[in-house]
């Protein structure tokens, strides 16, 4: 195998300590003899959740030689709360040790720049590879096989069980429920995400009527269906496609139709595969890949989809049996304007105004409340400023702050209730006055809400229950709290800046240029004035940028993609794999700042 740079792995340090180890504190020495994969993740990040799913097969197949270690590295203040990390590890079925690193100490030691990032450490404790973004599981699997062979021959590979200790399971009817709808009979249908099923509850919001799905993760239709972490639900107009409710079956990357009469389920859109750059963006619904649909709503004659995994809104037309992009570019950020030019960041909640003229969107990663006009399809922002500013601040919408909201609900008076998830609060935005206020606090990660007979029923996801609240006559005001992400800005110099995206094709593969360029680099900035030149798309993974000498700080948005294929002339149809990552790099311009910005997509810098 090819020789590699010998870089000693830094120690693993995290003030929050270790999870999934039975209370044992671990160090790098405990992993000596094993192939260790560090997964730098944060639980708000849908791309991190994709990587958790990508690694499951590798983790199972190489359980006696490989230890995956999650290094939880928070973006939002709430994610630095140890209890919230414990919940997230349970919610997403993380079956390996996790280091809680609220101060980003290990993140900094490994010079990580993006969520998610994977770092491979060999059995002797040396870093041998780094991968940012999604789509690297096949490359890491190949590397693991090489390392197994190399270190077995050297006698430095230690086989056997790793340090993972499963926590005690908790009993309950609901486990991390996502969203709910009220049925015509007054009952509630709840997406019971942690149990991979739907649950119908009586009007009291507690008594179980029936469960749709057997609780096992899977993609199975019929009257004994299976789901995988379903989230959003929407009632369909009577007679639409023969189904009553449509479900955003998030980890299955699919939309499912539910017939309430007998609990029958049919897949209406999606293939079960995750959408990647270059995949179809419209077509017959069962033939187009989707990516982590998080919520659904009936708007303007179609089912609109909060497609969190690609930062877009899509729409499913049940009459035509088609699905396609409705708004967004796949760039992650907050940009308003025509639907085809707007940017979103993990849209996660949808609701339609009473007059049907607005589709409200909870845009979670920008901590924003946004809306789409039915008439013009233009995208507007009501509250929120961008990827890195968040908090709990009431008052005028222009300066109000949320923290990673996942749900939005239209109230009877036309105002909008926002499930302000990481603030543990229910907030209210009044379009008439442009004011934001707080309806309730002391909720645990609310992810959705439903009006019910003058009250509001909130899905308290981390308390595993529905909670009925009386809407107050006057909303309360909460002392203002504002935050920025803990991630430090990169200091760069104004003027020329060399951007290098580092990519090395996995062993046995190559960049396949037979049908044109197999790489893509897209660069932009917030504010746009930060970039004097160098914005736009090209195939080269290196580029000369010129930064303004009048803008003091901003964010460079870098999106890179590379497709590598099997390098064997004997293979008639070589397998190809897509590697991709979006970076939002906060930068501060200083005279003595760096003049080169390296970003590792795959390989070592």
Short mmCIF file of C-alpha atoms in Angstrom, two decimals, residues 88-518:
data_model
loop_
_atom_site.label_atom_id
_atom_site.label_comp_id
_atom_site.label_asym_id
_atom_site.label_seq_id
_atom_site.Cartn_x
_atom_site.Cartn_y
_atom_site.Cartn_z
CA UNK A 88 -29.10 13.04 20.94
CA UNK A 89 -26.97 9.91 21.30
CA UNK A 90 -30.11 8.01 22.30
CA UNK A 91 -32.33 9.68 19.67
CA UNK A 92 -30.06 8.80 16.75
CA UNK A 93 -29.15 5.31 17.99
CA UNK A 94 -25.42 5.98 18.23
CA UNK A 95 -23.86 2.63 19.10
CA UNK A 96 -20.27 3.66 19.80
CA UNK A 97 -18.41 5.76 22.40
CA UNK A 98 -19.03 9.50 22.22
CA UNK A 99 -16.77 12.23 23.63
CA UNK A 100 -18.72 15.33 24.67
CA UNK A 101 -16.43 18.26 23.72
CA UNK A 102 -18.48 21.40 24.48
CA UNK A 103 -15.48 23.77 24.26
CA UNK A 104 -14.29 22.31 20.92
CA UNK A 105 -10.92 21.37 22.45
CA UNK A 106 -10.42 18.21 20.39
CA UNK A 107 -11.95 19.89 17.31
CA UNK A 108 -9.18 22.52 17.51
CA UNK A 109 -6.42 19.97 18.14
CA UNK A 110 -7.36 18.15 14.95
CA UNK A 111 -7.77 21.44 12.99
CA UNK A 112 -11.30 20.49 11.93
CA UNK A 113 -13.15 23.06 9.83
CA UNK A 114 -16.49 21.44 9.04
CA UNK A 115 -19.32 19.28 10.31
CA UNK A 116 -19.10 16.38 9.64
CA UNK A 117 -15.42 15.43 9.50
CA UNK A 118 -13.99 11.91 9.76
CA UNK A 119 -10.41 11.25 10.88
CA UNK A 120 -8.86 7.77 10.59
CA UNK A 121 -6.18 6.76 13.11
CA UNK A 122 -4.15 3.59 12.59
CA UNK A 123 -3.53 0.96 15.30
CA UNK A 124 -0.22 2.62 16.25
CA UNK A 125 -1.89 5.98 16.94
CA UNK A 126 -1.09 7.90 13.74
CA UNK A 127 -3.54 9.94 11.64
CA UNK A 128 -3.70 8.45 8.16
CA UNK A 129 -6.70 10.14 6.54
CA UNK A 130 -9.22 12.94 6.92
CA UNK A 131 -12.56 13.28 5.12
CA UNK A 132 -15.02 16.18 5.30
CA UNK A 133 -18.67 15.84 4.36
CA UNK A 134 -20.65 12.88 3.08
CA UNK A 135 -20.10 9.98 0.73
CA UNK A 136 -16.79 8.66 2.11
CA UNK A 137 -17.94 5.35 3.62
CA UNK A 138 -16.71 3.31 0.66
CA UNK A 139 -13.29 4.99 0.76
CA UNK A 140 -12.93 4.45 4.49
CA UNK A 141 -14.01 0.81 4.12
CA UNK A 142 -11.25 0.29 1.56
CA UNK A 143 -8.72 2.00 3.84
CA UNK A 144 -9.83 -0.13 6.80
CA UNK A 145 -9.18 -3.31 4.81
CA UNK A 146 -5.70 -2.06 3.89
CA UNK A 147 -4.92 -1.15 7.49
CA UNK A 148 -6.20 -4.51 8.74
CA UNK A 149 -3.87 -6.35 6.36
CA UNK A 150 -0.88 -4.09 7.07
CA UNK A 151 -1.14 -4.19 10.85
CA UNK A 152 -2.04 -7.88 11.03
CA UNK A 153 1.23 -8.55 9.19
CA UNK A 154 3.12 -6.25 11.59
CA UNK A 155 1.48 -7.75 14.65
CA UNK A 156 0.08 -4.37 15.72
CA UNK A 157 -3.62 -5.16 15.15
CA UNK A 158 -5.65 -6.13 18.23
CA UNK A 159 -8.91 -7.92 17.57
CA UNK A 160 -11.80 -8.13 20.01
CA UNK A 161 -14.67 -6.12 21.42
CA UNK A 162 -14.41 -2.36 21.66
CA UNK A 163 -15.27 -0.15 24.65
CA UNK A 164 -18.93 0.48 23.72
CA UNK A 165 -21.42 -0.12 26.52
CA UNK A 166 -25.11 0.23 25.66
CA UNK A 167 -27.15 2.46 28.00
CA UNK A 168 -30.24 1.15 29.73
CA UNK A 169 -33.34 1.54 27.50
CA UNK A 170 -36.21 3.72 28.75
CA UNK A 171 -39.82 2.57 28.47
CA UNK A 172 -42.63 4.78 27.13
CA UNK A 173 -45.32 5.05 24.48
CA UNK A 174 -43.40 7.77 22.62
CA UNK A 175 -39.68 8.18 22.00
CA UNK A 176 -38.44 11.48 20.59
CA UNK A 177 -41.65 12.22 18.68
CA UNK A 178 -41.24 14.54 15.71
CA UNK A 179 -44.47 16.20 14.63
CA UNK A 180 -48.22 15.66 14.97
CA UNK A 181 -51.48 16.41 13.19
CA UNK A 182 -55.03 16.49 14.49
CA UNK A 183 -57.32 14.02 12.77
CA UNK A 184 -60.96 14.75 11.81
CA UNK A 185 -62.16 12.64 14.76
CA UNK A 186 -60.24 14.83 17.25
CA UNK A 187 -57.47 12.30 17.78
CA UNK A 188 -53.78 13.08 17.21
CA UNK A 189 -51.48 11.23 14.83
CA UNK A 190 -47.87 11.48 15.99
CA UNK A 191 -44.65 10.67 14.17
CA UNK A 192 -42.98 8.53 16.83
CA UNK A 193 -39.51 8.97 15.37
CA UNK A 194 -37.54 7.02 17.96
CA UNK A 195 -39.84 4.02 17.58
CA UNK A 196 -39.86 4.22 13.75
CA UNK A 197 -43.64 4.31 13.64
CA UNK A 198 -46.78 6.43 13.81
CA UNK A 199 -49.02 6.49 16.88
CA UNK A 200 -52.67 7.52 17.02
CA UNK A 201 -53.61 9.06 20.39
CA UNK A 202 -57.03 9.92 21.75
CA UNK A 203 -58.06 13.57 22.17
CA UNK A 204 -56.31 13.64 25.57
CA UNK A 205 -52.97 13.34 23.76
CA UNK A 206 -51.94 10.43 25.97
CA UNK A 207 -54.07 7.32 25.42
CA UNK A 208 -52.79 5.10 22.62
CA UNK A 209 -55.42 4.01 20.10
CA UNK A 210 -53.13 2.16 17.72
CA UNK A 211 -49.62 2.06 16.30
CA UNK A 212 -48.89 2.07 12.57
CA UNK A 213 -45.56 0.35 12.05
CA UNK A 214 -43.92 -2.44 14.04
CA UNK A 215 -41.16 -0.29 15.57
CA UNK A 216 -38.35 -1.81 13.50
CA UNK A 217 -36.35 0.48 11.22
CA UNK A 218 -37.13 -0.29 7.57
CA UNK A 219 -38.92 0.64 4.35
CA UNK A 220 -41.91 -1.68 4.03
CA UNK A 221 -45.36 -0.89 2.61
CA UNK A 222 -48.72 -2.52 3.32
CA UNK A 223 -50.68 -3.02 6.54
CA UNK A 224 -47.54 -4.15 8.43
CA UNK A 225 -45.38 -1.19 7.44
CA UNK A 226 -41.96 -0.01 8.55
CA UNK A 227 -40.54 3.50 8.75
CA UNK A 228 -37.16 5.01 9.61
CA UNK A 229 -37.29 8.06 11.89
CA UNK A 230 -40.43 9.64 10.39
CA UNK A 231 -40.87 13.35 11.14
CA UNK A 232 -43.42 15.49 9.26
CA UNK A 233 -47.11 14.73 8.76
CA UNK A 234 -49.80 16.46 6.72
CA UNK A 235 -53.50 15.79 6.15
CA UNK A 236 -54.37 15.49 2.49
CA UNK A 237 -57.57 16.86 0.95
CA UNK A 238 -60.23 14.18 0.89
CA UNK A 239 -59.80 11.78 -1.99
CA UNK A 240 -56.23 12.83 -2.82
CA UNK A 241 -54.31 9.86 -4.20
CA UNK A 242 -56.40 7.51 -2.08
CA UNK A 243 -54.57 8.39 1.13
CA UNK A 244 -55.44 10.53 4.15
CA UNK A 245 -52.04 11.48 5.56
CA UNK A 246 -48.65 11.99 3.95
CA UNK A 247 -45.51 11.26 5.99
CA UNK A 248 -41.99 12.62 5.63
CA UNK A 249 -40.14 9.35 6.25
CA UNK A 250 -36.88 11.11 6.91
CA UNK A 251 -34.12 8.50 7.08
CA UNK A 252 -35.78 6.44 4.33
CA UNK A 253 -35.57 9.54 2.09
CA UNK A 254 -39.19 8.94 1.08
CA UNK A 255 -42.76 10.21 1.26
CA UNK A 256 -45.31 7.66 2.46
CA UNK A 257 -49.10 7.74 2.14
CA UNK A 258 -51.22 6.44 5.03
CA UNK A 259 -54.79 5.18 4.71
CA UNK A 260 -56.41 5.74 8.11
CA UNK A 261 -59.22 3.19 7.60
CA UNK A 262 -56.87 0.22 7.82
CA UNK A 263 -53.42 1.72 8.49
CA UNK A 264 -52.21 0.77 5.01
CA UNK A 265 -49.03 2.52 3.86
CA UNK A 266 -47.64 3.10 0.36
CA UNK A 267 -44.44 4.79 -0.75
CA UNK A 268 -45.47 7.75 -2.91
CA UNK A 269 -42.14 9.44 -3.64
CA UNK A 270 -38.47 8.58 -3.33
CA UNK A 271 -36.42 5.48 -4.01
CA UNK A 272 -35.05 4.90 -0.52
CA UNK A 273 -31.70 6.24 -1.72
CA UNK A 274 -30.26 9.62 -0.73
CA UNK A 275 -30.09 12.36 -3.37
CA UNK A 276 -26.59 13.43 -4.46
CA UNK A 277 -25.35 16.25 -6.66
CA UNK A 278 -25.95 15.21 -10.26
CA UNK A 279 -29.07 13.19 -9.46
CA UNK A 280 -32.40 14.02 -11.10
CA UNK A 281 -34.21 17.02 -9.62
CA UNK A 282 -37.62 16.22 -11.06
CA UNK A 283 -39.53 13.36 -12.62
CA UNK A 284 -41.75 10.39 -11.75
CA UNK A 285 -42.00 10.49 -7.97
CA UNK A 286 -40.98 6.87 -7.35
CA UNK A 287 -37.89 7.25 -9.57
CA UNK A 288 -36.36 10.41 -8.04
CA UNK A 289 -34.06 10.27 -5.01
CA UNK A 290 -34.90 12.50 -2.03
CA UNK A 291 -32.74 13.66 0.89
CA UNK A 292 -34.01 13.72 4.49
CA UNK A 293 -37.50 15.17 3.98
CA UNK A 294 -38.31 16.69 7.38
CA UNK A 295 -41.82 18.12 7.02
CA UNK A 296 -44.69 18.28 4.53
CA UNK A 297 -47.64 20.63 3.91
CA UNK A 298 -50.46 20.87 1.36
CA UNK A 299 -49.90 24.21 -0.40
CA UNK A 300 -51.08 25.53 -3.75
CA UNK A 301 -52.41 22.18 -4.92
CA UNK A 302 -49.30 20.14 -4.15
CA UNK A 303 -47.48 18.61 -1.20
CA UNK A 304 -44.53 20.86 -0.38
CA UNK A 305 -41.55 19.21 1.25
CA UNK A 306 -38.95 20.68 3.61
CA UNK A 307 -36.00 18.82 2.09
CA UNK A 308 -33.59 19.36 4.96
CA UNK A 309 -30.82 17.19 3.52
CA UNK A 310 -30.20 19.45 0.51
CA UNK A 311 -31.39 22.81 1.88
CA UNK A 312 -34.32 23.11 -0.52
CA UNK A 313 -38.09 22.96 -0.79
CA UNK A 314 -39.47 20.34 -3.14
CA UNK A 315 -43.06 19.60 -4.20
CA UNK A 316 -44.94 16.38 -4.89
CA UNK A 317 -47.91 16.43 -7.27
CA UNK A 318 -50.16 13.47 -6.44
CA UNK A 319 -52.30 13.94 -9.55
CA UNK A 320 -49.35 13.79 -11.93
CA UNK A 321 -47.30 11.43 -9.76
CA UNK A 322 -44.24 13.69 -10.05
CA UNK A 323 -41.82 15.35 -7.65
CA UNK A 324 -39.26 18.13 -8.14
CA UNK A 325 -37.45 21.13 -6.73
CA UNK A 326 -39.70 24.07 -5.88
CA UNK A 327 -37.24 26.49 -4.24
CA UNK A 328 -33.59 26.67 -3.26
CA UNK A 329 -30.23 26.04 -4.91
CA UNK A 330 -28.70 23.47 -2.45
CA UNK A 331 -26.39 26.25 -1.21
CA UNK A 332 -26.67 26.57 2.56
CA UNK A 333 -27.45 30.02 3.90
CA UNK A 334 -30.07 32.75 4.09
CA UNK A 335 -30.73 34.44 0.76
CA UNK A 336 -34.18 35.72 -0.23
CA UNK A 337 -35.57 36.31 -3.70
CA UNK A 338 -37.01 34.24 -6.56
CA UNK A 339 -37.52 30.59 -5.64
CA UNK A 340 -34.83 29.35 -8.02
CA UNK A 341 -32.23 31.69 -6.48
CA UNK A 342 -33.07 31.52 -2.76
CA UNK A 343 -30.87 29.78 -0.21
CA UNK A 344 -32.16 27.77 2.74
CA UNK A 345 -30.34 25.99 5.55
CA UNK A 346 -31.95 22.74 6.65
CA UNK A 347 -35.64 23.73 6.39
CA UNK A 348 -37.44 21.61 8.98
CA UNK A 349 -40.99 22.91 9.53
CA UNK A 350 -43.84 23.99 7.24
CA UNK A 351 -47.28 25.54 7.78
CA UNK A 352 -49.78 27.28 5.49
CA UNK A 353 -51.51 30.55 6.30
CA UNK A 354 -55.30 30.46 6.73
CA UNK A 355 -55.86 32.20 3.40
CA UNK A 356 -53.49 29.81 1.61
CA UNK A 357 -51.27 32.65 0.38
CA UNK A 358 -48.13 31.94 2.40
CA UNK A 359 -46.10 28.85 3.16
CA UNK A 360 -44.26 29.47 6.44
CA UNK A 361 -40.87 27.77 6.82
CA UNK A 362 -38.83 27.08 9.95
CA UNK A 363 -35.32 27.30 8.52
CA UNK A 364 -33.42 25.65 11.35
CA UNK A 365 -29.70 26.21 10.65
CA UNK A 366 -30.21 29.95 10.05
CA UNK A 367 -32.49 30.11 13.11
CA UNK A 368 -34.98 31.84 10.85
CA UNK A 369 -38.70 32.10 10.10
CA UNK A 370 -39.25 32.48 6.36
CA UNK A 371 -42.16 32.32 3.93
CA UNK A 372 -42.97 31.60 0.29
CA UNK A 373 -45.57 33.61 -1.61
CA UNK A 374 -48.17 31.47 -3.39
CA UNK A 375 -48.57 34.10 -6.10
CA UNK A 376 -44.95 34.92 -6.89
CA UNK A 377 -43.16 31.90 -5.33
CA UNK A 378 -40.59 34.39 -4.02
CA UNK A 379 -38.90 33.61 -0.70
CA UNK A 380 -38.91 36.16 2.15
CA UNK A 381 -37.41 36.22 5.65
CA UNK A 382 -39.49 37.42 8.61
CA UNK A 383 -36.98 36.68 11.40
CA UNK A 384 -33.32 35.63 11.26
CA UNK A 385 -30.01 36.90 9.93
CA UNK A 386 -27.84 33.93 8.94
CA UNK A 387 -25.96 30.79 9.84
CA UNK A 388 -24.02 31.95 12.89
CA UNK A 389 -26.29 34.30 14.88
CA UNK A 390 -28.95 32.94 17.21
CA UNK A 391 -30.43 33.42 20.66
CA UNK A 392 -33.65 34.22 22.49
CA UNK A 393 -34.59 37.82 21.86
CA UNK A 394 -38.13 39.21 21.59
CA UNK A 395 -39.29 42.48 20.06
CA UNK A 396 -39.13 43.83 16.53
CA UNK A 397 -38.62 41.05 13.97
CA UNK A 398 -35.54 42.72 12.52
CA UNK A 399 -33.57 42.17 15.71
CA UNK A 400 -35.40 39.14 17.19
CA UNK A 401 -33.56 35.83 17.52
CA UNK A 402 -34.46 32.12 17.55
CA UNK A 403 -32.20 29.11 18.15
CA UNK A 404 -32.60 26.26 15.64
CA UNK A 405 -36.41 26.14 15.33
CA UNK A 406 -37.86 22.92 13.93
CA UNK A 407 -41.58 23.66 13.78
CA UNK A 408 -44.05 26.34 12.72
CA UNK A 409 -47.81 26.50 13.34
CA UNK A 410 -50.43 28.99 12.15
CA UNK A 411 -52.65 30.19 15.01
CA UNK A 412 -56.34 31.11 14.71
CA UNK A 413 -55.60 34.86 14.81
CA UNK A 414 -53.22 34.59 11.81
CA UNK A 415 -50.04 34.84 13.86
CA UNK A 416 -47.40 32.13 13.71
CA UNK A 417 -46.20 29.96 16.60
CA UNK A 418 -42.58 28.86 16.23
CA UNK A 419 -41.33 25.74 17.99
CA UNK A 420 -38.04 27.32 19.05
CA UNK A 421 -36.39 24.00 19.66
CA UNK A 422 -33.00 24.81 21.15
CA UNK A 423 -34.46 27.60 23.31
CA UNK A 424 -36.97 25.11 24.78
CA UNK A 425 -39.67 27.66 24.00
CA UNK A 426 -42.79 28.37 21.98
CA UNK A 427 -42.48 31.77 20.32
CA UNK A 428 -44.98 33.90 18.40
CA UNK A 429 -44.51 36.09 15.33
CA UNK A 430 -47.28 38.55 14.46
CA UNK A 431 -47.15 39.47 10.74
CA UNK A 432 -49.40 42.49 11.38
CA UNK A 433 -47.13 44.16 13.92
CA UNK A 434 -43.81 42.57 12.97
CA UNK A 435 -43.24 41.67 16.63
CA UNK A 436 -41.85 38.49 18.18
CA UNK A 437 -42.86 37.37 21.69
CA UNK A 438 -42.67 34.23 23.84
CA UNK A 439 -45.74 32.10 24.50
CA UNK A 440 -44.16 29.47 26.76
CA UNK A 441 -40.81 28.36 28.14
CA UNK A 442 -39.57 25.26 29.99
CA UNK A 443 -40.41 22.96 27.09
CA UNK A 444 -37.89 20.25 26.15
CA UNK A 445 -36.85 20.54 22.51
CA UNK A 446 -40.31 21.31 21.07
CA UNK A 447 -40.39 20.16 17.45
CA UNK A 448 -43.98 20.93 16.40
CA UNK A 449 -47.38 22.09 17.63
CA UNK A 450 -51.05 21.69 16.75
CA UNK A 451 -53.99 24.05 17.55
CA UNK A 452 -56.73 22.26 19.50
CA UNK A 453 -59.98 23.88 20.70
CA UNK A 454 -58.42 27.21 21.62
CA UNK A 455 -55.34 25.57 23.14
CA UNK A 456 -52.11 24.47 21.51
CA UNK A 457 -50.67 20.97 21.81
CA UNK A 458 -46.86 20.98 21.68
CA UNK A 459 -44.70 18.02 20.72
CA UNK A 460 -42.05 18.01 23.46
CA UNK A 461 -39.62 15.76 21.68
CA UNK A 462 -37.03 15.35 24.45
CA UNK A 463 -39.77 14.77 27.07
CA UNK A 464 -41.33 12.11 24.84
CA UNK A 465 -44.85 13.53 25.10
CA UNK A 466 -47.50 15.91 23.86
CA UNK A 467 -48.15 18.89 26.14
CA UNK A 468 -51.36 20.93 26.01
CA UNK A 469 -50.97 24.66 26.72
CA UNK A 470 -53.53 27.40 27.11
CA UNK A 471 -52.64 30.21 24.73
CA UNK A 472 -52.01 33.28 26.91
CA UNK A 473 -54.01 36.46 26.46
CA UNK A 474 -50.71 38.32 26.34
CA UNK A 475 -47.38 36.76 25.52
CA UNK A 476 -44.50 37.12 27.94
CA UNK A 477 -41.22 38.88 27.32
CA UNK A 478 -37.97 37.03 28.00
CA UNK A 479 -34.72 38.75 28.89
CA UNK A 480 -32.75 39.08 25.67
CA UNK A 481 -29.97 36.56 25.06
CA UNK A 482 -27.87 36.60 21.90
CA UNK A 483 -25.17 34.16 20.81
CA UNK A 484 -22.77 33.43 18.01
CA UNK A 485 -21.47 29.98 17.21
CA UNK A 486 -18.43 28.99 19.28
CA UNK A 487 -16.54 28.20 16.12
CA UNK A 488 -13.73 30.75 15.82
CA UNK A 489 -13.40 32.85 12.69
CA UNK A 490 -10.42 32.14 10.42
CA UNK A 491 -8.15 35.15 10.09
CA UNK A 492 -7.32 35.88 6.45
CA UNK A 493 -5.69 38.84 4.77
CA UNK A 494 -7.56 41.16 2.41
CA UNK A 495 -6.55 40.85 -1.22
CA UNK A 496 -5.38 37.62 -2.85
CA UNK A 497 -6.36 34.37 -1.08
CA UNK A 498 -5.52 30.94 -2.45
CA UNK A 499 -8.36 28.46 -1.89
CA UNK A 500 -7.31 24.81 -2.12
CA UNK A 501 -9.77 21.95 -1.69
CA UNK A 502 -7.65 18.88 -0.96
CA UNK A 503 -8.94 15.68 -2.55
CA UNK A 504 -7.17 12.37 -3.03
CA UNK A 505 -9.11 9.56 -4.71
CA UNK A 506 -9.32 6.37 -2.60
CA UNK A 507 -6.90 3.57 -3.36
CA UNK A 508 -8.00 1.72 -6.46
CA UNK A 509 -10.03 4.64 -7.77
CA UNK A 510 -9.42 7.67 -9.95
CA UNK A 511 -11.17 10.81 -11.10
CA UNK A 512 -13.05 9.72 -14.20
CA UNK A 513 -12.95 12.44 -16.86
CA UNK A 514 -14.36 10.36 -19.74
CA UNK A 515 -17.64 12.27 -19.80
CA UNK A 516 -16.38 15.64 -18.65
CA UNK A 517 -15.09 17.10 -15.37
CA UNK A 518 -15.67 14.94 -12.29
#
